[in-house]
Amino acid sequence: MQQKSNVALWGKDKPNVRIIVRSTWGKDAYSLSDMYGNWKVNIETIEAGGPYEIEIVGSERIVLHDVLLGEVWICSGQSNMKMPLIGNYGQPVFDSNLEILNSTNKNLRFFDVACTTSSVPLDDCEGEWKLSNPRTASKFSAVAYFYGKMLQSQLDVPIGLICSAWGGTPAQAWTPRYVIDEGFKEFENSIEDVKSYSSKTPTLLYNSMIHPLINYTIKGAIWYQGEANRSNPEQYLRLFPAMIESWRKAWRLGDFPFYFVQVAPLGWGDGQWPLIREAQLKSMLAVHNCGMVVTLDIGEPTCIHPPHKKAVGQRLALWALAKTYGYTELQYSGPVYRSMEIRGKEVFLNFDYAPNGVTSMYKELKYFEVAGLDNIYHPAEARIDKGQLKVWCDDVEEPVNVRYAWSDYVDGCLFNTAGLPASSFRTDSFGVK
């Protein structure tokens, strides 16, 4: 349970029954079940620790044992979040065998929400808390595991991870109905077509796999999704921020941190991958208390499930440690394009999140293009001198815009000195500065 907070406990009993909740950390709470037997209390939690017990007395007595107070995170998205530490059939997770071997940790706990759909918001879901060990960790989300493991090690407090993810699902499936009704009329036909309901239908996963969790007090959320929305990046740029805001509104915990993973490069596609990556980059810049992990250097040309899940989880943890937990000395984001200066045929680019300038990490600089007044892009040369990136093309006399990694698959070669990669970008999308 979330430490140093007012956490909710709720349930059902007979109507009009006095409910007493006592904790062994010294805080109590009281309620009265309503005419339908529903009850809910908020109980104050202290700083991280345990194990504790919670006694709930109504018409019956229930005791919850081995309760820890710490940090609780929601982990959601599609198959790259769902992919277990042991890997998928024929698809590995790097370092998984040793990680599974050393996964026993009583202060790292998992809750896997069962994959179900519902046409109406539900109050309950299936799942149970499990301690981290080789049996449980091997089946749990690899990204979430590596994220939680790094937080637990650095913060030295219990970490609880609630994984609510389903492969192949679009963001609209994780979005409440009122958001769809207010801003996304194009989804109405699929919502009304009851016979075609699936995990991809708008709102159905929010109803069954998110709504049951909104009373549960959390610290924040991590998210790995976007592949299923690649065919309409413009729509995703509107939808994804709206989904984030709807979750924050539902939990009533303010603008809790929301850290997500940009989709990785992939060798097969329809030219939409850089556009969906751009939509995610713009979402990160537009939404308060939001952060994005770039995976441009760890994609796989033939597999939509890259094996570098440890790097992804650890990069997510850097965001949380720096922005949520006060590790201000850490670099946590890759370079983000800020501005450019044109000097004749050369374009000098400037970046945020690169306090010591940019580097290629000793890789060949490539994937740069320059466009002139005709907005036709040409392959360009690039050089880094004392942390400053310069790009030019001999065939473009008057450069106007630059873009980087603007194709489905690339092997990212632009980083800050902490080794965190830059997103693909195009300067015309952010305006000429």
Short mmCIF file of N, CA, C and O in Angstrom, two decimals, residues 186-297:
data_model
loop_
_atom_site.label_atom_id
_atom_site.label_comp_id
_atom_site.label_asym_id
_atom_site.label_seq_id
_atom_site.Cartn_x
_atom_site.Cartn_y
_atom_site.Cartn_z
N GLU A 186 -15.32 9.33 -34.14
CA GLU A 186 -15.01 8.30 -35.12
C GLU A 186 -15.04 6.90 -34.54
O GLU A 186 -15.08 5.91 -35.27
N PHE A 187 -15.02 6.79 -33.21
CA PHE A 187 -15.05 5.47 -32.57
C PHE A 187 -16.47 5.00 -32.24
O PHE A 187 -16.65 3.88 -31.76
N GLU A 188 -17.46 5.84 -32.44
CA GLU A 188 -18.81 5.52 -31.97
C GLU A 188 -19.37 4.24 -32.61
O GLU A 188 -20.01 3.44 -31.93
N ASN A 189 -19.13 4.05 -33.89
CA ASN A 189 -19.69 2.86 -34.56
C ASN A 189 -19.15 1.57 -33.96
O ASN A 189 -19.90 0.60 -33.76
N SER A 190 -17.86 1.55 -33.65
CA SER A 190 -17.29 0.33 -33.07
C SER A 190 -17.81 0.08 -31.66
O SER A 190 -17.92 -1.06 -31.23
N ILE A 191 -18.12 1.16 -30.92
CA ILE A 191 -18.68 0.98 -29.58
C ILE A 191 -20.10 0.43 -29.67
O ILE A 191 -20.52 -0.40 -28.85
N GLU A 192 -20.84 0.88 -30.65
CA GLU A 192 -22.23 0.44 -30.78
C GLU A 192 -22.35 -0.96 -31.35
O GLU A 192 -23.38 -1.62 -31.17
N ASP A 193 -21.33 -1.45 -32.04
CA ASP A 193 -21.38 -2.76 -32.68
C ASP A 193 -21.03 -3.84 -31.66
O ASP A 193 -19.91 -4.34 -31.61
N VAL A 194 -22.00 -4.21 -30.85
CA VAL A 194 -21.78 -5.13 -29.73
C VAL A 194 -21.23 -6.48 -30.21
O VAL A 194 -20.39 -7.10 -29.55
N LYS A 195 -21.67 -6.95 -31.36
CA LYS A 195 -21.25 -8.27 -31.85
C LYS A 195 -19.76 -8.32 -32.18
O LYS A 195 -19.18 -9.41 -32.25
N SER A 196 -19.15 -7.18 -32.39
CA SER A 196 -17.74 -7.14 -32.76
C SER A 196 -16.84 -6.76 -31.60
O SER A 196 -15.66 -6.45 -31.80
N TYR A 197 -17.35 -6.77 -30.39
CA TYR A 197 -16.55 -6.38 -29.23
C TYR A 197 -15.30 -7.26 -29.10
O TYR A 197 -15.36 -8.49 -29.28
N SER A 198 -14.18 -6.61 -28.77
CA SER A 198 -12.91 -7.31 -28.55
C SER A 198 -12.04 -6.45 -27.65
O SER A 198 -12.46 -5.38 -27.18
N SER A 199 -10.82 -6.90 -27.43
CA SER A 199 -9.89 -6.12 -26.61
C SER A 199 -9.49 -4.82 -27.27
O SER A 199 -8.90 -3.95 -26.63
N LYS A 200 -9.79 -4.67 -28.56
CA LYS A 200 -9.46 -3.43 -29.27
C LYS A 200 -10.60 -2.42 -29.27
O LYS A 200 -10.42 -1.28 -29.71
N THR A 201 -11.77 -2.80 -28.79
CA THR A 201 -12.92 -1.90 -28.80
C THR A 201 -12.72 -0.75 -27.82
O THR A 201 -12.31 -0.97 -26.68
N PRO A 202 -13.00 0.48 -28.23
CA PRO A 202 -12.83 1.62 -27.33
C PRO A 202 -13.56 1.44 -26.00
O PRO A 202 -14.68 0.92 -25.97
N THR A 203 -12.91 1.83 -24.93
CA THR A 203 -13.39 1.89 -23.54
C THR A 203 -13.45 0.55 -22.82
O THR A 203 -13.50 0.52 -21.60
N LEU A 204 -13.45 -0.56 -23.55
CA LEU A 204 -13.72 -1.85 -22.89
C LEU A 204 -12.65 -2.26 -21.89
O LEU A 204 -12.96 -2.86 -20.85
N LEU A 205 -11.38 -1.94 -22.15
CA LEU A 205 -10.33 -2.31 -21.20
C LEU A 205 -10.25 -1.31 -20.06
O LEU A 205 -9.90 -1.68 -18.93
N TYR A 206 -10.57 -0.06 -20.33
CA TYR A 206 -10.67 0.88 -19.22
C TYR A 206 -11.72 0.40 -18.23
O TYR A 206 -11.49 0.40 -17.01
N ASN A 207 -12.86 -0.02 -18.73
CA ASN A 207 -13.95 -0.47 -17.86
C ASN A 207 -13.56 -1.65 -16.99
O ASN A 207 -13.91 -1.69 -15.80
N SER A 208 -12.83 -2.61 -17.56
CA SER A 208 -12.58 -3.87 -16.86
C SER A 208 -11.22 -3.95 -16.18
O SER A 208 -11.07 -4.71 -15.22
N MET A 209 -10.23 -3.19 -16.66
CA MET A 209 -8.86 -3.37 -16.17
C MET A 209 -8.24 -2.11 -15.57
O MET A 209 -7.15 -2.18 -15.01
N ILE A 210 -8.92 -0.96 -15.69
CA ILE A 210 -8.44 0.27 -15.07
C ILE A 210 -9.45 0.77 -14.03
O ILE A 210 -9.08 1.07 -12.90
N HIS A 211 -10.72 0.85 -14.40
CA HIS A 211 -11.73 1.36 -13.47
C HIS A 211 -11.74 0.62 -12.13
O HIS A 211 -11.90 1.27 -11.07
N PRO A 212 -11.57 -0.70 -12.09
CA PRO A 212 -11.54 -1.38 -10.78
C PRO A 212 -10.39 -0.94 -9.88
O PRO A 212 -10.42 -1.20 -8.67
N LEU A 213 -9.38 -0.27 -10.44
CA LEU A 213 -8.19 0.09 -9.67
C LEU A 213 -8.22 1.52 -9.15
O LEU A 213 -7.36 1.90 -8.35
N ILE A 214 -9.19 2.33 -9.58
CA ILE A 214 -9.07 3.77 -9.33
C ILE A 214 -9.23 4.16 -7.86
O ILE A 214 -8.82 5.26 -7.48
N ASN A 215 -9.79 3.30 -7.03
CA ASN A 215 -9.81 3.59 -5.59
C ASN A 215 -8.47 3.29 -4.93
O ASN A 215 -8.21 3.75 -3.81
N TYR A 216 -7.65 2.48 -5.61
CA TYR A 216 -6.38 2.05 -5.02
C TYR A 216 -5.36 3.18 -5.13
O TYR A 216 -5.05 3.65 -6.23
N THR A 217 -4.83 3.61 -4.02
CA THR A 217 -3.90 4.73 -4.01
C THR A 217 -2.57 4.33 -4.63
O THR A 217 -1.97 3.33 -4.23
N ILE A 218 -2.11 5.11 -5.60
CA ILE A 218 -0.87 4.82 -6.31
C ILE A 218 0.05 6.04 -6.25
O ILE A 218 -0.36 7.14 -5.90
N LYS A 219 1.30 5.80 -6.61
CA LYS A 219 2.25 6.90 -6.75
C LYS A 219 2.24 7.45 -8.17
O LYS A 219 2.36 8.66 -8.38
N GLY A 220 2.12 6.57 -9.16
CA GLY A 220 2.14 7.00 -10.55
C GLY A 220 1.94 5.83 -11.48
O GLY A 220 1.58 4.72 -11.07
N ALA A 221 2.20 6.06 -12.78
CA ALA A 221 1.97 5.05 -13.79
C ALA A 221 3.14 5.03 -14.79
O ALA A 221 3.75 6.06 -15.09
N ILE A 222 3.42 3.82 -15.30
CA ILE A 222 4.31 3.67 -16.45
C ILE A 222 3.52 3.00 -17.56
O ILE A 222 2.58 2.23 -17.30
N TRP A 223 3.89 3.27 -18.80
CA TRP A 223 3.06 2.90 -19.96
C TRP A 223 3.97 2.55 -21.13
O TRP A 223 4.93 3.25 -21.42
N TYR A 224 3.65 1.44 -21.81
CA TYR A 224 4.39 1.03 -23.02
C TYR A 224 3.36 0.59 -24.04
O TYR A 224 2.83 -0.51 -23.97
N GLN A 225 3.08 1.47 -25.00
CA GLN A 225 2.03 1.22 -25.98
C GLN A 225 2.19 2.22 -27.11
O GLN A 225 2.91 3.19 -26.98
N GLY A 226 1.53 1.99 -28.21
CA GLY A 226 1.57 2.90 -29.34
C GLY A 226 1.59 2.18 -30.66
O GLY A 226 1.14 2.71 -31.68
N GLU A 227 2.10 0.95 -30.67
CA GLU A 227 2.18 0.20 -31.91
C GLU A 227 0.80 0.02 -32.56
O GLU A 227 0.66 0.12 -33.79
N ALA A 228 -0.21 -0.21 -31.74
CA ALA A 228 -1.55 -0.46 -32.27
C ALA A 228 -2.23 0.80 -32.79
O ALA A 228 -3.30 0.73 -33.39
N ASN A 229 -1.64 1.96 -32.56
CA ASN A 229 -2.20 3.23 -33.04
C ASN A 229 -1.37 3.86 -34.15
O ASN A 229 -1.60 5.01 -34.53
N ARG A 230 -0.41 3.12 -34.69
CA ARG A 230 0.52 3.71 -35.64
C ARG A 230 -0.14 4.17 -36.94
O ARG A 230 0.40 5.03 -37.65
N SER A 231 -1.30 3.63 -37.29
CA SER A 231 -1.94 3.98 -38.55
C SER A 231 -2.55 5.38 -38.53
O SER A 231 -2.89 5.93 -39.58
N ASN A 232 -2.69 5.98 -37.33
CA ASN A 232 -3.29 7.31 -37.24
C ASN A 232 -2.57 8.13 -36.18
O ASN A 232 -3.09 8.38 -35.09
N PRO A 233 -1.35 8.58 -36.50
CA PRO A 233 -0.56 9.33 -35.50
C PRO A 233 -1.20 10.66 -35.11
O PRO A 233 -1.05 11.09 -33.96
N GLU A 234 -1.90 11.32 -36.04
CA GLU A 234 -2.55 12.58 -35.71
C GLU A 234 -3.61 12.37 -34.64
O GLU A 234 -3.73 13.14 -33.68
N GLN A 235 -4.38 11.30 -34.79
CA GLN A 235 -5.40 10.98 -33.80
C GLN A 235 -4.76 10.63 -32.46
O GLN A 235 -5.25 11.04 -31.40
N TYR A 236 -3.65 9.89 -32.50
CA TYR A 236 -2.97 9.49 -31.27
C TYR A 236 -2.46 10.70 -30.50
O TYR A 236 -2.47 10.71 -29.26
N LEU A 237 -2.03 11.72 -31.23
CA LEU A 237 -1.54 12.93 -30.57
C LEU A 237 -2.63 13.62 -29.77
O LEU A 237 -2.35 14.28 -28.77
N ARG A 238 -3.87 13.45 -30.17
CA ARG A 238 -4.99 13.98 -29.40
C ARG A 238 -5.45 12.99 -28.34
O ARG A 238 -5.81 13.37 -27.22
N LEU A 239 -5.45 11.71 -28.70
CA LEU A 239 -6.02 10.68 -27.84
C LEU A 239 -5.15 10.37 -26.63
O LEU A 239 -5.66 10.26 -25.50
N PHE A 240 -3.86 10.21 -26.84
CA PHE A 240 -2.98 9.79 -25.75
C PHE A 240 -2.97 10.80 -24.58
O PHE A 240 -3.17 10.41 -23.42
N PRO A 241 -2.78 12.10 -24.84
CA PRO A 241 -2.87 13.05 -23.72
C PRO A 241 -4.24 13.05 -23.06
O PRO A 241 -4.34 13.20 -21.83
N ALA A 242 -5.30 12.87 -23.85
CA ALA A 242 -6.65 12.83 -23.26
C ALA A 242 -6.81 11.61 -22.36
O ALA A 242 -7.45 11.69 -21.30
N MET A 243 -6.22 10.48 -22.75
CA MET A 243 -6.27 9.29 -21.91
C MET A 243 -5.53 9.52 -20.59
O MET A 243 -6.03 9.16 -19.51
N ILE A 244 -4.35 10.11 -20.67
CA ILE A 244 -3.57 10.39 -19.45
C ILE A 244 -4.37 11.27 -18.50
O ILE A 244 -4.48 10.99 -17.30
N GLU A 245 -4.94 12.34 -19.03
CA GLU A 245 -5.70 13.26 -18.18
C GLU A 245 -6.93 12.59 -17.59
O GLU A 245 -7.32 12.87 -16.45
N SER A 246 -7.55 11.68 -18.34
CA SER A 246 -8.74 10.99 -17.82
C SER A 246 -8.37 10.06 -16.67
O SER A 246 -9.14 9.93 -15.70
N TRP A 247 -7.21 9.41 -16.74
CA TRP A 247 -6.77 8.57 -15.63
C TRP A 247 -6.52 9.42 -14.39
O TRP A 247 -6.92 9.05 -13.28
N ARG A 248 -5.87 10.54 -14.57
CA ARG A 248 -5.59 11.42 -13.42
C ARG A 248 -6.89 11.93 -12.80
O ARG A 248 -7.01 12.02 -11.57
N LYS A 249 -7.84 12.23 -13.63
CA LYS A 249 -9.14 12.69 -13.13
C LYS A 249 -9.84 11.57 -12.36
O LYS A 249 -10.44 11.81 -11.30
N ALA A 250 -9.74 10.34 -12.85
CA ALA A 250 -10.40 9.21 -12.20
C ALA A 250 -9.78 8.91 -10.84
O ALA A 250 -10.50 8.66 -9.87
N TRP A 251 -8.45 8.95 -10.73
CA TRP A 251 -7.79 8.61 -9.46
C TRP A 251 -7.91 9.72 -8.42
O TRP A 251 -7.76 9.47 -7.24
N ARG A 252 -8.10 10.94 -8.84
CA ARG A 252 -8.22 12.08 -7.93
C ARG A 252 -7.00 12.22 -7.04
O ARG A 252 -7.09 12.52 -5.83
N LEU A 253 -5.83 12.01 -7.62
CA LEU A 253 -4.57 12.15 -6.90
C LEU A 253 -3.72 13.27 -7.48
O LEU A 253 -2.51 13.32 -7.25
N GLY A 254 -4.36 14.17 -8.23
CA GLY A 254 -3.62 15.23 -8.88
C GLY A 254 -2.92 14.73 -10.14
O GLY A 254 -3.20 13.65 -10.65
N ASP A 255 -1.97 15.50 -10.62
CA ASP A 255 -1.22 15.14 -11.82
C ASP A 255 -0.10 14.18 -11.46
O ASP A 255 1.09 14.52 -11.48
N PHE A 256 -0.48 12.95 -11.12
CA PHE A 256 0.54 11.98 -10.72
C PHE A 256 1.48 11.71 -11.90
O PHE A 256 1.13 11.85 -13.07
N PRO A 257 2.73 11.32 -11.60
CA PRO A 257 3.71 11.09 -12.67
C PRO A 257 3.26 10.00 -13.63
O PRO A 257 2.74 8.96 -13.21
N PHE A 258 3.47 10.25 -14.92
CA PHE A 258 3.12 9.30 -15.97
C PHE A 258 4.31 9.21 -16.91
O PHE A 258 4.60 10.14 -17.66
N TYR A 259 5.04 8.10 -16.83
CA TYR A 259 6.24 7.90 -17.64
C TYR A 259 5.98 6.79 -18.64
O TYR A 259 5.43 5.73 -18.29
N PHE A 260 6.36 7.02 -19.90
CA PHE A 260 6.02 6.05 -20.93
C PHE A 260 7.20 5.80 -21.86
O PHE A 260 8.20 6.51 -21.85
N VAL A 261 7.06 4.77 -22.69
CA VAL A 261 8.10 4.32 -23.60
C VAL A 261 7.70 4.66 -25.03
O VAL A 261 6.60 4.32 -25.46
N GLN A 262 8.59 5.31 -25.74
CA GLN A 262 8.37 5.55 -27.16
C GLN A 262 8.55 4.24 -27.92
O GLN A 262 9.43 3.44 -27.60
N VAL A 263 7.71 4.00 -28.93
CA VAL A 263 7.80 2.74 -29.67
C VAL A 263 9.17 2.62 -30.32
O VAL A 263 9.78 3.61 -30.76
N ALA A 264 9.65 1.40 -30.38
CA ALA A 264 10.99 1.12 -30.91
C ALA A 264 10.98 1.07 -32.44
O ALA A 264 9.94 0.82 -33.06
N PRO A 265 12.12 1.31 -33.06
CA PRO A 265 12.22 1.15 -34.51
C PRO A 265 11.94 -0.30 -34.92
O PRO A 265 12.20 -1.24 -34.17
N LEU A 266 11.41 -0.45 -36.12
CA LEU A 266 11.06 -1.78 -36.63
C LEU A 266 11.28 -1.78 -38.13
O LEU A 266 10.93 -0.82 -38.83
N GLY A 267 11.84 -2.87 -38.64
CA GLY A 267 12.22 -2.94 -40.04
C GLY A 267 11.08 -3.13 -41.00
O GLY A 267 11.24 -2.95 -42.21
N TRP A 268 9.94 -3.53 -40.53
CA TRP A 268 8.77 -3.63 -41.41
C TRP A 268 7.74 -2.61 -40.96
O TRP A 268 7.54 -2.40 -39.77
N GLY A 269 7.13 -1.98 -41.92
CA GLY A 269 6.15 -0.95 -41.59
C GLY A 269 5.68 -0.23 -42.83
O GLY A 269 6.02 -0.58 -43.95
N ASP A 270 4.92 0.79 -42.62
CA ASP A 270 4.31 1.53 -43.72
C ASP A 270 4.71 3.00 -43.67
O ASP A 270 3.98 3.86 -44.16
N GLY A 271 5.85 3.28 -43.08
CA GLY A 271 6.31 4.66 -42.97
C GLY A 271 5.67 5.44 -41.84
O GLY A 271 5.91 6.64 -41.70
N GLN A 272 4.89 4.76 -40.99
CA GLN A 272 4.18 5.44 -39.91
C GLN A 272 4.96 5.48 -38.61
O GLN A 272 4.62 6.24 -37.70
N TRP A 273 6.00 4.64 -38.49
CA TRP A 273 6.71 4.58 -37.21
C TRP A 273 7.31 5.92 -36.78
O TRP A 273 7.17 6.31 -35.62
N PRO A 274 7.99 6.67 -37.66
CA PRO A 274 8.51 7.97 -37.19
C PRO A 274 7.40 8.94 -36.83
O PRO A 274 7.58 9.79 -35.95
N LEU A 275 6.23 8.81 -37.47
CA LEU A 275 5.13 9.72 -37.15
C LEU A 275 4.52 9.41 -35.80
O LEU A 275 4.15 10.32 -35.04
N ILE A 276 4.40 8.13 -35.44
CA ILE A 276 3.85 7.80 -34.12
C ILE A 276 4.88 8.14 -33.04
O ILE A 276 4.53 8.58 -31.94
N ARG A 277 6.18 8.00 -33.36
CA ARG A 277 7.19 8.42 -32.40
C ARG A 277 7.12 9.93 -32.18
O ARG A 277 7.27 10.41 -31.05
N GLU A 278 6.87 10.68 -33.25
CA GLU A 278 6.74 12.12 -33.12
C GLU A 278 5.52 12.49 -32.27
O GLU A 278 5.58 13.41 -31.44
N ALA A 279 4.40 11.78 -32.48
CA ALA A 279 3.20 12.04 -31.67
C ALA A 279 3.49 11.80 -30.19
O ALA A 279 3.01 12.54 -29.33
N GLN A 280 4.28 10.77 -29.89
CA GLN A 280 4.62 10.50 -28.50
C GLN A 280 5.55 11.57 -27.94
O GLN A 280 5.41 12.00 -26.79
N LEU A 281 6.51 12.02 -28.74
CA LEU A 281 7.40 13.09 -28.30
C LEU A 281 6.62 14.36 -28.00
O LEU A 281 6.82 15.00 -26.96
N LYS A 282 5.70 14.72 -28.88
CA LYS A 282 4.90 15.92 -28.65
C LYS A 282 4.00 15.76 -27.43
O LYS A 282 3.74 16.73 -26.71
N SER A 283 3.52 14.55 -27.20
CA SER A 283 2.70 14.31 -26.01
C SER A 283 3.51 14.54 -24.75
O SER A 283 3.03 15.15 -23.78
N MET A 284 4.74 14.04 -24.74
CA MET A 284 5.60 14.24 -23.57
C MET A 284 5.83 15.73 -23.30
O MET A 284 5.80 16.18 -22.15
N LEU A 285 6.02 16.50 -24.36
CA LEU A 285 6.28 17.92 -24.20
C LEU A 285 5.04 18.69 -23.78
O LEU A 285 5.14 19.76 -23.16
N ALA A 286 3.86 18.16 -24.11
CA ALA A 286 2.62 18.88 -23.86
C ALA A 286 1.98 18.57 -22.52
O ALA A 286 1.26 19.40 -21.96
N VAL A 287 2.21 17.37 -21.98
CA VAL A 287 1.50 16.93 -20.78
C VAL A 287 2.37 17.14 -19.55
O VAL A 287 3.52 16.70 -19.50
N HIS A 288 1.79 17.79 -18.54
CA HIS A 288 2.52 18.07 -17.30
C HIS A 288 2.89 16.79 -16.58
O HIS A 288 2.12 15.82 -16.56
N ASN A 289 4.08 16.79 -15.97
CA ASN A 289 4.57 15.67 -15.15
C ASN A 289 4.57 14.36 -15.93
O ASN A 289 4.16 13.32 -15.44
N CYS A 290 5.06 14.45 -17.15
CA CYS A 290 5.08 13.31 -18.06
C CYS A 290 6.51 13.14 -18.57
O CYS A 290 7.22 14.14 -18.77
N GLY A 291 6.95 11.91 -18.77
CA GLY A 291 8.29 11.66 -19.28
C GLY A 291 8.30 10.52 -20.27
O GLY A 291 7.46 9.61 -20.18
N MET A 292 9.25 10.54 -21.19
CA MET A 292 9.30 9.53 -22.25
C MET A 292 10.69 8.90 -22.34
O MET A 292 11.70 9.59 -22.39
N VAL A 293 10.70 7.57 -22.39
CA VAL A 293 11.92 6.80 -22.64
C VAL A 293 12.03 6.58 -24.15
O VAL A 293 11.09 6.12 -24.79
N VAL A 294 13.19 6.89 -24.70
CA VAL A 294 13.46 6.66 -26.12
C VAL A 294 14.18 5.32 -26.28
O VAL A 294 15.08 4.98 -25.51
N THR A 295 13.77 4.57 -27.30
CA THR A 295 14.36 3.24 -27.56
C THR A 295 14.96 3.17 -28.96
O THR A 295 15.07 2.09 -29.53
N LEU A 296 15.34 4.31 -29.52
CA LEU A 296 15.79 4.36 -30.90
C LEU A 296 17.05 3.54 -31.13
O LEU A 296 17.35 3.15 -32.26
N ASP A 297 17.80 3.27 -30.07
CA ASP A 297 19.06 2.52 -30.18
C ASP A 297 18.91 1.05 -29.84
O ASP A 297 19.89 0.29 -29.95
#
